[in-house]
Coordinates of C-alpha atoms in Angstrom, one line a residue:
M1 CA 16.9 -30.7 -3.2
T2 CA 13.2 -29.8 -2.8
E3 CA 11.2 -32.3 -0.9
P4 CA 8.1 -33.8 -2.6
V5 CA 4.7 -32.5 -1.5
R6 CA 3.2 -35.0 0.9
R7 CA 0.6 -32.8 2.6
A8 CA -1.6 -29.9 1.3
L9 CA -3.8 -27.5 3.3
L10 CA -6.8 -26.2 1.4
S11 CA -9.0 -23.4 2.7
V12 CA -10.9 -21.5 0.1
S13 CA -13.9 -19.1 -0.2
D14 CA -14.0 -19.5 -4.0
K15 CA -14.6 -23.2 -4.6
N16 CA -14.4 -23.0 -8.4
G17 CA -12.2 -25.8 -9.7
L18 CA -11.5 -27.1 -6.1
L19 CA -12.9 -30.6 -6.4
P20 CA -11.1 -31.6 -9.7
F21 CA -7.9 -30.2 -8.3
A22 CA -8.2 -31.9 -5.0
T23 CA -9.0 -35.2 -6.7
R24 CA -5.8 -35.0 -8.7
L25 CA -3.9 -34.3 -5.4
V26 CA -5.4 -37.4 -3.8
S27 CA -4.6 -39.5 -6.8
L28 CA -1.0 -38.6 -6.3
G29 CA -1.2 -39.7 -2.6
I30 CA -1.1 -36.2 -1.2
E31 CA -2.8 -35.9 2.2
L32 CA -5.5 -33.2 2.4
I33 CA -6.1 -31.1 5.5
S34 CA -8.8 -28.4 5.5
T35 CA -11.1 -26.1 7.4
G36 CA -14.8 -25.6 7.8
G37 CA -16.8 -25.3 4.5
T38 CA -13.9 -26.4 2.4
A39 CA -13.5 -29.6 4.4
K40 CA -17.2 -30.3 4.1
S41 CA -17.1 -29.8 0.3
L42 CA -14.2 -32.2 0.0
S43 CA -15.8 -34.8 2.3
D44 CA -19.2 -34.6 0.5
A45 CA -17.3 -35.3 -2.7
G46 CA -16.0 -38.5 -1.2
L47 CA -12.4 -37.3 -0.8
P48 CA -10.4 -38.2 2.3
V49 CA -9.7 -35.0 4.3
T50 CA -8.4 -34.2 7.8
E51 CA -9.9 -31.3 9.7
V52 CA -7.5 -28.7 10.8
S53 CA -8.8 -29.1 14.4
S54 CA -7.5 -32.7 14.3
V55 CA -4.0 -31.4 13.4
T56 CA -3.9 -28.6 16.0
G57 CA -5.7 -30.5 18.7
F58 CA -7.8 -27.4 19.2
P59 CA -11.3 -26.7 17.9
E60 CA -12.4 -23.8 15.7
I61 CA -13.7 -21.1 18.1
M62 CA -15.3 -17.7 17.9
D63 CA -17.4 -18.5 14.9
G64 CA -14.3 -19.6 13.0
R65 CA -12.2 -16.5 13.7
V66 CA -9.6 -18.8 15.3
K67 CA -8.8 -22.0 13.6
T68 CA -5.4 -22.0 11.7
L69 CA -3.5 -19.6 13.9
H70 CA -1.6 -22.4 15.6
P71 CA 2.1 -23.6 15.6
S72 CA 1.1 -26.9 14.1
I73 CA 0.0 -25.1 11.0
H74 CA 2.4 -22.2 10.8
G75 CA 5.3 -24.3 11.9
G76 CA 4.5 -26.7 9.0
L77 CA 4.5 -23.8 6.6
L78 CA 7.5 -21.8 7.9
G79 CA 9.9 -24.5 8.9
V80 CA 13.1 -24.3 6.7
R81 CA 13.6 -27.9 5.5
T82 CA 17.4 -27.4 5.1
D83 CA 17.8 -26.0 8.6
A84 CA 18.6 -28.8 11.1
A85 CA 17.4 -26.8 14.1
H86 CA 14.1 -26.0 12.4
M87 CA 13.6 -29.7 11.6
A88 CA 14.5 -30.8 15.1
A89 CA 12.0 -28.3 16.5
M90 CA 9.3 -29.6 14.2
A91 CA 10.0 -33.2 15.2
S92 CA 10.1 -32.5 18.9
H93 CA 6.7 -30.7 18.7
G94 CA 5.1 -33.2 16.4
I95 CA 4.8 -30.7 13.5
T96 CA 4.4 -32.2 10.0
P97 CA 5.6 -30.2 7.0
I98 CA 3.0 -28.7 4.7
G99 CA 4.3 -28.6 1.2
L100 CA 1.2 -27.0 -0.6
L101 CA -1.1 -24.2 0.6
V102 CA -4.3 -23.4 -1.3
V103 CA -6.1 -20.3 0.1
N104 CA -8.3 -17.6 -1.3
L105 CA -9.6 -15.0 1.0
Y106 CA -12.9 -14.0 2.5
P107 CA -14.7 -11.9 -0.1
F108 CA -14.1 -8.5 1.5
E109 CA -14.0 -6.6 -1.8
A110 CA -17.4 -8.1 -2.8
A111 CA -18.9 -7.0 0.6
V112 CA -17.8 -3.5 -0.1
A113 CA -19.1 -3.5 -3.6
Q114 CA -22.5 -4.8 -2.3
D115 CA -22.6 -2.0 0.3
A116 CA -22.9 -4.6 3.1
S117 CA -23.4 -3.4 6.6
W118 CA -20.5 -2.3 8.8
N119 CA -20.5 -5.5 10.9
D120 CA -21.0 -7.8 7.9
T121 CA -18.1 -6.1 6.1
I122 CA -15.9 -6.4 9.2
E123 CA -16.6 -10.2 9.3
K124 CA -15.3 -10.5 5.8
I125 CA -11.8 -9.4 6.8
D126 CA -9.7 -12.5 6.6
V127 CA -7.0 -12.9 9.3
G128 CA -5.9 -16.5 9.2
G129 CA -5.8 -16.7 5.4
P130 CA -3.3 -13.8 4.8
A131 CA -1.2 -15.1 7.7
M132 CA -0.9 -18.5 6.1
I133 CA -0.3 -17.1 2.6
R134 CA 2.5 -14.9 3.8
A135 CA 4.1 -17.8 5.7
A136 CA 4.0 -20.1 2.7
A137 CA 5.2 -17.4 0.3
K138 CA 8.1 -16.5 2.6
N139 CA 9.1 -20.2 2.7
H140 CA 8.7 -20.7 -1.1
D141 CA 11.9 -22.6 -1.3
S142 CA 10.0 -25.5 0.2
V143 CA 6.3 -24.6 0.0
T144 CA 4.0 -23.9 -3.0
V145 CA 1.3 -21.4 -2.5
I146 CA -1.8 -20.9 -4.6
V147 CA -4.2 -17.9 -4.2
D148 CA -5.8 -18.1 -7.6
P149 CA -7.8 -21.1 -9.0
A150 CA -6.4 -20.2 -12.4
D151 CA -3.1 -21.8 -11.1
Y152 CA -4.5 -25.2 -10.2
E153 CA -3.7 -26.7 -13.6
L154 CA -0.1 -25.5 -13.6
V155 CA 0.6 -26.9 -10.2
A156 CA -1.2 -30.2 -10.7
R157 CA 0.6 -30.7 -14.0
E158 CA 4.0 -30.1 -12.4
L159 CA 3.3 -32.3 -9.4
E160 CA 2.2 -35.1 -11.8
V161 CA 5.2 -34.9 -14.1
A162 CA 8.0 -34.1 -11.6
S163 CA 7.3 -36.7 -8.8
L164 CA 5.3 -34.4 -6.5
V165 CA 7.8 -31.4 -6.9
T166 CA 7.1 -28.0 -8.4
S167 CA 9.9 -25.9 -10.0
L168 CA 11.6 -23.1 -8.1
R169 CA 10.6 -20.7 -10.8
T170 CA 6.9 -21.6 -10.3
R171 CA 7.1 -21.3 -6.6
Q172 CA 8.8 -17.9 -6.8
S173 CA 6.2 -16.7 -9.3
L174 CA 3.3 -18.0 -7.1
A175 CA 5.0 -16.4 -4.1
A176 CA 5.1 -13.0 -5.8
K177 CA 1.4 -13.4 -6.8
A178 CA 0.6 -14.3 -3.2
F179 CA 2.2 -11.3 -1.7
A180 CA 0.6 -9.1 -4.3
R181 CA -2.8 -10.6 -3.4
T182 CA -2.4 -10.0 0.3
A183 CA -1.1 -6.5 -0.4
S184 CA -4.1 -5.7 -2.6
Y185 CA -6.5 -7.2 0.0
D186 CA -5.0 -5.1 2.8
A187 CA -5.2 -2.0 0.5
A188 CA -8.9 -2.6 0.0
I189 CA -9.4 -2.9 3.7
S190 CA -7.3 0.2 4.4
Q191 CA -9.1 2.3 1.8
W192 CA -12.5 1.2 3.1
F193 CA -11.6 2.3 6.6
A194 CA -10.2 5.5 5.2
S195 CA -13.5 6.2 3.4
H196 CA -15.2 6.2 6.8
S197 CA -12.5 8.3 8.4
E198 CA -12.5 12.1 9.0
E199 CA -8.8 12.0 7.9
P200 CA -8.6 10.1 4.6
M201 CA -5.0 11.2 4.0
A202 CA -3.3 9.0 6.6
N203 CA 0.4 8.6 7.2
W204 CA 0.3 5.4 5.2
F205 CA -1.5 5.0 1.9
A206 CA -2.1 1.6 0.2
T207 CA -3.6 0.9 -3.2
G208 CA -4.0 -2.2 -5.3
G209 CA -6.2 -4.2 -7.6
N210 CA -6.6 -7.4 -9.6
K211 CA -5.6 -7.6 -13.3
I212 CA -8.6 -7.9 -15.5
Q213 CA -6.8 -7.5 -18.8
S214 CA -3.2 -7.7 -20.2
L215 CA -2.8 -5.0 -22.8
R216 CA -0.8 -5.3 -26.0
Y217 CA 1.2 -2.2 -24.9
G218 CA 0.9 1.1 -23.1
E219 CA 0.5 4.5 -24.5
N220 CA 3.3 3.6 -27.0
P221 CA 4.3 0.2 -28.4
H222 CA 7.6 0.1 -26.4
Q223 CA 5.7 0.3 -23.1
Q224 CA 4.2 -2.7 -21.3
A225 CA 0.7 -2.3 -19.7
A226 CA -2.2 -4.0 -18.0
F227 CA -5.6 -3.0 -16.7
Y228 CA -6.4 -3.5 -13.1
A229 CA -9.8 -3.3 -11.2
V230 CA -9.8 -1.7 -7.8
P231 CA -12.3 -2.7 -5.1
G232 CA -15.5 -0.7 -4.6
K233 CA -18.9 -0.2 -6.1
R234 CA -18.2 2.8 -8.3
F235 CA -19.4 2.3 -11.9
G236 CA -16.9 3.2 -14.6
I237 CA -14.8 1.7 -17.4
A238 CA -13.7 -1.2 -15.2
A239 CA -17.3 -2.3 -14.9
A240 CA -18.1 -2.1 -18.6
R241 CA -18.9 -5.2 -20.7
Q242 CA -17.4 -5.3 -24.2
F243 CA -20.1 -6.5 -26.6
Q244 CA -18.0 -6.5 -29.8
G245 CA -14.9 -5.1 -31.5
K246 CA -11.2 -5.3 -31.3
E247 CA -9.5 -5.7 -27.9
L248 CA -9.3 -2.5 -26.0
S249 CA -6.0 -0.7 -25.9
Y250 CA -4.4 1.3 -23.2
N251 CA -5.4 4.5 -24.9
N252 CA -8.9 3.3 -25.6
I253 CA -9.4 2.6 -21.9
N254 CA -7.9 5.9 -20.8
D255 CA -10.0 7.9 -23.3
T256 CA -13.2 6.0 -22.5
D257 CA -12.6 6.7 -18.8
A258 CA -12.4 10.4 -19.6
A259 CA -15.6 10.2 -21.6
L260 CA -17.4 8.5 -18.8
E261 CA -16.1 10.9 -16.2
C262 CA -17.6 13.8 -18.3
L263 CA -20.8 11.9 -19.0
A264 CA -21.3 11.4 -15.3
E265 CA -22.1 15.1 -15.1
F266 CA -25.3 14.4 -16.9
E267 CA -27.9 12.2 -15.1
R268 CA -28.8 8.9 -16.8
G269 CA -32.5 9.7 -16.5
G270 CA -32.1 13.3 -17.5
E271 CA -31.8 14.8 -20.9
P272 CA -30.2 12.7 -23.6
A273 CA -26.5 13.5 -23.6
C274 CA -23.5 12.7 -25.7
V275 CA -19.8 13.1 -25.0
I276 CA -17.1 12.7 -27.7
V277 CA -13.5 12.5 -26.5
K278 CA -10.1 12.5 -28.2
H279 CA -6.8 12.1 -26.4
A280 CA -8.6 12.3 -23.0
N281 CA -10.2 15.7 -23.8
P282 CA -13.8 16.3 -24.8
C283 CA -14.0 17.6 -28.3
G284 CA -17.8 17.7 -28.4
V285 CA -20.5 17.5 -25.7
A286 CA -24.2 18.1 -26.0
I287 CA -27.7 17.5 -24.6
G288 CA -30.5 17.1 -27.0
A289 CA -34.2 16.3 -27.7
D290 CA -33.2 12.7 -28.3
L291 CA -30.0 10.7 -28.5
T292 CA -29.5 11.3 -32.2
D293 CA -29.9 15.0 -31.7
A294 CA -27.4 15.0 -28.8
Y295 CA -24.9 13.1 -31.0
Q296 CA -25.3 15.3 -34.0
K297 CA -24.9 18.5 -31.9
A298 CA -21.8 17.1 -30.1
L299 CA -20.2 16.1 -33.4
S300 CA -20.9 19.5 -34.8
C301 CA -18.5 21.1 -32.3
D302 CA -15.3 19.6 -33.9
P303 CA -15.9 16.9 -36.5
A304 CA -12.3 16.7 -37.4
S305 CA -11.1 15.9 -33.9
A306 CA -14.0 13.5 -33.4
F307 CA -12.5 11.2 -36.1
G308 CA -11.1 8.1 -34.3
G309 CA -12.7 9.3 -31.0
I310 CA -14.7 7.8 -28.1
I311 CA -18.5 8.3 -28.0
A312 CA -20.2 8.0 -24.6
L313 CA -24.0 8.1 -24.3
N314 CA -26.3 8.3 -21.3
R315 CA -29.3 6.6 -23.0
P316 CA -29.6 3.1 -24.6
L317 CA -28.2 3.1 -28.1
D318 CA -31.0 3.1 -30.7
A319 CA -30.9 2.2 -34.4
V320 CA -31.1 5.8 -35.7
T321 CA -28.2 6.9 -33.6
A322 CA -26.2 3.8 -34.4
R323 CA -26.7 4.5 -38.1
E324 CA -25.4 8.1 -37.6
I325 CA -22.4 7.0 -35.6
I326 CA -21.1 4.4 -38.0
G327 CA -20.8 7.1 -40.7
L328 CA -17.7 8.3 -38.9
F329 CA -14.6 6.2 -37.9
T330 CA -15.0 5.7 -34.2
E331 CA -12.8 3.7 -31.8
V332 CA -15.3 3.0 -29.0
I333 CA -19.0 3.5 -28.2
V334 CA -20.1 3.2 -24.6
A335 CA -23.7 3.2 -23.6
P336 CA -26.0 1.8 -20.9
S337 CA -27.4 -0.7 -23.4
A338 CA -28.4 -1.1 -27.0
D339 CA -31.5 -2.4 -28.8
D340 CA -31.3 -5.4 -31.2
E341 CA -31.4 -3.3 -34.4
A342 CA -28.7 -1.0 -33.1
L343 CA -26.5 -4.1 -32.3
E344 CA -27.0 -5.4 -35.8
I345 CA -26.0 -2.0 -37.3
I346 CA -22.9 -1.7 -35.1
S347 CA -21.9 -5.3 -36.0
R348 CA -21.3 -4.2 -39.6
K349 CA -18.2 -2.4 -38.3
K350 CA -16.3 -5.5 -36.9
N351 CA -13.5 -3.5 -35.3
L352 CA -15.7 -0.9 -33.7
R353 CA -15.7 -1.5 -29.9
L354 CA -19.1 -1.4 -28.2
L355 CA -19.1 -1.3 -24.4
L356 CA -22.2 -1.6 -22.3
L357 CA -22.3 -0.2 -18.8
D358 CA -25.2 -1.3 -16.7
G359 CA -24.8 1.3 -14.1
H360 CA -24.4 5.1 -14.6
P361 CA -20.9 6.4 -14.1
V362 CA -20.5 8.4 -10.9
S363 CA -18.8 11.8 -10.8
G364 CA -16.1 12.0 -8.2
G365 CA -15.6 9.7 -5.2
G366 CA -12.5 7.8 -4.1
F367 CA -8.9 8.8 -4.8
A368 CA -6.9 10.0 -7.7
V369 CA -3.4 8.6 -7.6
K370 CA -0.5 9.8 -9.8
S371 CA 2.9 8.2 -9.9
V372 CA 5.8 10.7 -9.6
G373 CA 9.5 10.1 -9.3
G374 CA 10.0 8.3 -6.0
G375 CA 6.4 8.7 -4.8
L376 CA 2.7 9.0 -5.3
L377 CA 0.5 12.1 -5.4
V378 CA -2.8 11.3 -3.9
Q379 CA -5.9 13.4 -3.8
T380 CA -9.7 12.9 -3.4
K381 CA -11.4 13.1 -6.8
D382 CA -13.0 16.3 -7.9
C383 CA -16.6 15.9 -6.7
A384 CA -17.5 19.6 -7.0
S385 CA -20.6 20.2 -9.1
V386 CA -21.7 23.5 -10.5
D387 CA -25.3 22.5 -9.8
S388 CA -24.6 22.9 -6.1
M389 CA -22.5 26.1 -6.4
D390 CA -24.0 29.4 -5.4
L391 CA -23.2 31.5 -8.5
K392 CA -22.3 35.1 -7.7
V393 CA -23.2 37.7 -10.4
V394 CA -20.2 40.2 -10.4
S395 CA -21.1 42.1 -13.6
K396 CA -23.5 45.0 -14.0
R397 CA -25.5 42.9 -16.5
V398 CA -27.3 39.9 -15.0
P399 CA -27.2 36.8 -17.2
T400 CA -30.5 35.6 -18.6
V401 CA -32.2 32.3 -17.7
A402 CA -31.0 30.8 -20.9
E403 CA -27.4 32.1 -20.3
I404 CA -27.4 30.6 -16.8
A405 CA -28.4 27.2 -18.2
D406 CA -25.6 27.3 -20.7
L407 CA -23.1 28.7 -18.2
R408 CA -23.7 25.7 -15.9
F409 CA -23.5 23.4 -18.9
A410 CA -20.2 24.9 -20.1
F411 CA -18.6 24.7 -16.6
R412 CA -19.6 21.0 -16.3
V413 CA -17.7 20.4 -19.4
A414 CA -14.7 22.6 -18.5
K415 CA -14.2 20.4 -15.4
H416 CA -13.1 17.6 -17.8
V417 CA -10.9 19.6 -20.2
K418 CA -7.2 19.7 -19.6
S419 CA -6.0 23.0 -18.2
N420 CA -5.9 25.7 -19.2
A421 CA -9.4 25.0 -20.3
I422 CA -11.9 27.3 -22.2
V423 CA -15.3 26.0 -23.3
Y424 CA -17.8 28.0 -25.4
A425 CA -21.4 26.7 -25.3
K426 CA -24.8 27.6 -26.8
H427 CA -28.1 25.9 -26.4
G428 CA -26.7 22.9 -24.4
T429 CA -23.9 22.3 -27.0
T430 CA -20.2 23.0 -27.0
V431 CA -19.3 25.2 -29.9
G432 CA -15.6 25.6 -29.1
I433 CA -13.1 23.9 -26.8
G434 CA -9.6 25.1 -26.1
A435 CA -7.6 22.6 -24.1
G436 CA -4.2 22.1 -22.5
Q437 CA -2.6 25.4 -23.3
M438 CA 0.1 27.0 -21.1
S439 CA -1.7 30.4 -21.6
R440 CA -5.4 30.8 -21.0
V441 CA -5.7 33.4 -23.7
D442 CA -4.3 30.9 -26.2
S443 CA -7.0 28.4 -25.2
A444 CA -9.6 31.1 -25.8
R445 CA -8.1 31.8 -29.2
I446 CA -7.8 28.2 -30.3
A447 CA -11.4 27.4 -29.4
A448 CA -12.7 30.4 -31.3
R449 CA -10.4 29.7 -34.3
K450 CA -11.6 26.1 -34.5
N451 CA -15.2 27.2 -34.4
A452 CA -14.6 29.6 -37.2
D453 CA -13.1 26.8 -39.3
V454 CA -16.0 24.4 -38.5
S455 CA -18.6 27.1 -39.2
R456 CA -17.0 28.0 -42.5
E457 CA -16.9 24.4 -43.6
A458 CA -20.5 23.9 -42.6
G459 CA -21.5 27.0 -44.8
N460 CA -22.8 29.0 -41.9
A461 CA -23.3 32.7 -42.5
Q462 CA -21.4 33.5 -39.3
P463 CA -19.5 31.5 -36.6
T464 CA -21.8 29.6 -34.3
I465 CA -19.8 30.8 -31.4
R466 CA -21.6 34.2 -31.7
G467 CA -24.1 34.4 -28.9
S468 CA -22.5 31.7 -26.9
V469 CA -21.3 31.7 -23.2
V470 CA -17.8 30.8 -22.1
A471 CA -16.5 28.9 -19.2
S472 CA -13.0 28.9 -17.8
D473 CA -11.7 26.2 -15.4
A474 CA -9.7 28.7 -13.4
F475 CA -9.7 32.5 -13.0
F476 CA -8.7 34.9 -15.7
P477 CA -5.4 36.3 -14.4
F478 CA -5.7 39.2 -16.8
A479 CA -8.6 40.6 -18.9
D480 CA -7.0 39.5 -22.2
G481 CA -8.6 36.0 -22.1
L482 CA -12.0 37.4 -21.4
L483 CA -11.7 40.0 -24.1
E484 CA -10.7 37.3 -26.6
A485 CA -13.9 35.5 -25.7
A486 CA -15.9 38.7 -26.1
E487 CA -14.4 39.4 -29.5
A488 CA -15.3 35.8 -30.5
G489 CA -18.9 36.6 -29.7
A490 CA -19.5 35.3 -26.2
T491 CA -22.1 37.1 -24.2
A492 CA -21.7 35.7 -20.7
V493 CA -18.8 34.2 -18.7
I494 CA -18.5 31.7 -15.8
Q495 CA -15.2 31.4 -13.9
P496 CA -14.1 30.7 -10.4
G497 CA -12.8 34.2 -9.6
G498 CA -10.1 34.8 -7.1
S499 CA -7.5 36.6 -9.1
L500 CA -5.6 39.6 -7.7
R501 CA -6.9 41.4 -10.8
D502 CA -10.6 40.4 -10.5
D503 CA -11.6 44.0 -10.4
D504 CA -9.8 44.6 -13.7
V505 CA -11.5 41.6 -15.3
I506 CA -14.9 42.6 -14.0
R507 CA -14.4 46.1 -15.4
A508 CA -13.5 44.7 -18.8
A509 CA -16.6 42.5 -18.7
D510 CA -18.8 45.5 -18.0
E511 CA -17.2 47.6 -20.7
A512 CA -17.8 44.7 -23.2
G513 CA -21.4 44.3 -22.0
L514 CA -20.8 40.7 -20.8
A515 CA -22.6 39.1 -17.9
M516 CA -20.2 37.3 -15.6
V517 CA -20.6 34.9 -12.6
F518 CA -18.1 33.6 -10.2
T519 CA -18.4 30.0 -8.9
G520 CA -15.7 30.2 -6.1
A521 CA -14.5 26.7 -7.2
R522 CA -11.7 25.8 -9.6
H523 CA -11.4 22.8 -11.8
F524 CA -7.8 22.4 -12.7
R525 CA -7.1 19.2 -14.6
H526 CA -3.6 18.0 -15.5

């Protein structure tokens, strides 16, 4: 039979809800022991509290680094109540059982997010807290452990209705949460150290996060899903604030993340830019004279695919652009902000999700982690930018200044298109995107065919792909893909190069009158 909780140790950094919870414990006759600032908060509120130093007979030392690492504390947490030898040892050493532990950890993740100094960040690494949490969680048969203020009500209610006892099911659930919390905390510390290491791919890799949203389901209704935030200061979908609309789904979040990753290629303070994504692939990207112009150009690439898509903008959403956007069924709009008139216009579409992201998304940085059978594939994110690449002209014809600008634009977009990727662009606008084909020549054909369809429906005299440039995320293994692009009307090509048949491809480019540059960097995306 589980013993009633007679003694609780409280030591928290996040004091939200602490005093009401502690007051309920005291009203039940539970003795409170505590440390430092937590003890002061309890005492200042008029609650009876015993300092940990009075329990251990040893003062806090080294600026509080050493205070709870003592047998009187850990023995009270770890002693197995049904083990006679354990209980005899506790009695002989004057150790009193601790039935409830309430600990949340030093805010290490917040220090990293705030870009605190090295020494300040080190001081935010909690040692005693995780040790106590693990001890209490291990001994959950007898000890209830709380690491999240959201669980105060549950535990208080059970103690009140069950004569100071919590259910085994609750203790097991809280123990699982406790171990997940310490694992996530240690993962944040490990990754922070790895980010300052010359060898980020260490023998052990840890990752973790805190749940910010339970999702209705995953990619499909039969899959369970949740959305977790990871530590750090990188702006992205996890930092976005939902202003209106239905709850975000798994696919909404995944597609919005893809849109923001592509948008990160265009500076927030630079030319107005718009990215439209469907099924994690860009289906229209453009820069324009203003935001409305950028949106209209991006939409013109593939209006059919844009239906039900995600729209990401690098400038505050204005009324004119908002009015244009609501003319098409859209799942999500994400922008740095929106003016009052734009908000009113968007509000007419109650289900349309509007996300506001105060910071500009950052291209690259951190790790990309993929689950595979029995393991994890880990790599650093693709931080390579065409703007910092030394483009090598390999054709007889040198690309014009205008072509160079479009080539760089197209290669920025190709980085975010599933391989094999082909992107046609003209005047800072995608005019054809071929994504995810097993054959590169098929991607070139699909992009050209889609442009022909769009151009015909728009009533253009000829396909807008004529006079465009083309980007390939990886080298052309044969000349056929390049020749397909030339036949479609491309005049210049950007690709990594590196094929055994580069000479054949260059020769074909010259014969077709194409200008071609090599980047020396590949952008596979799977």
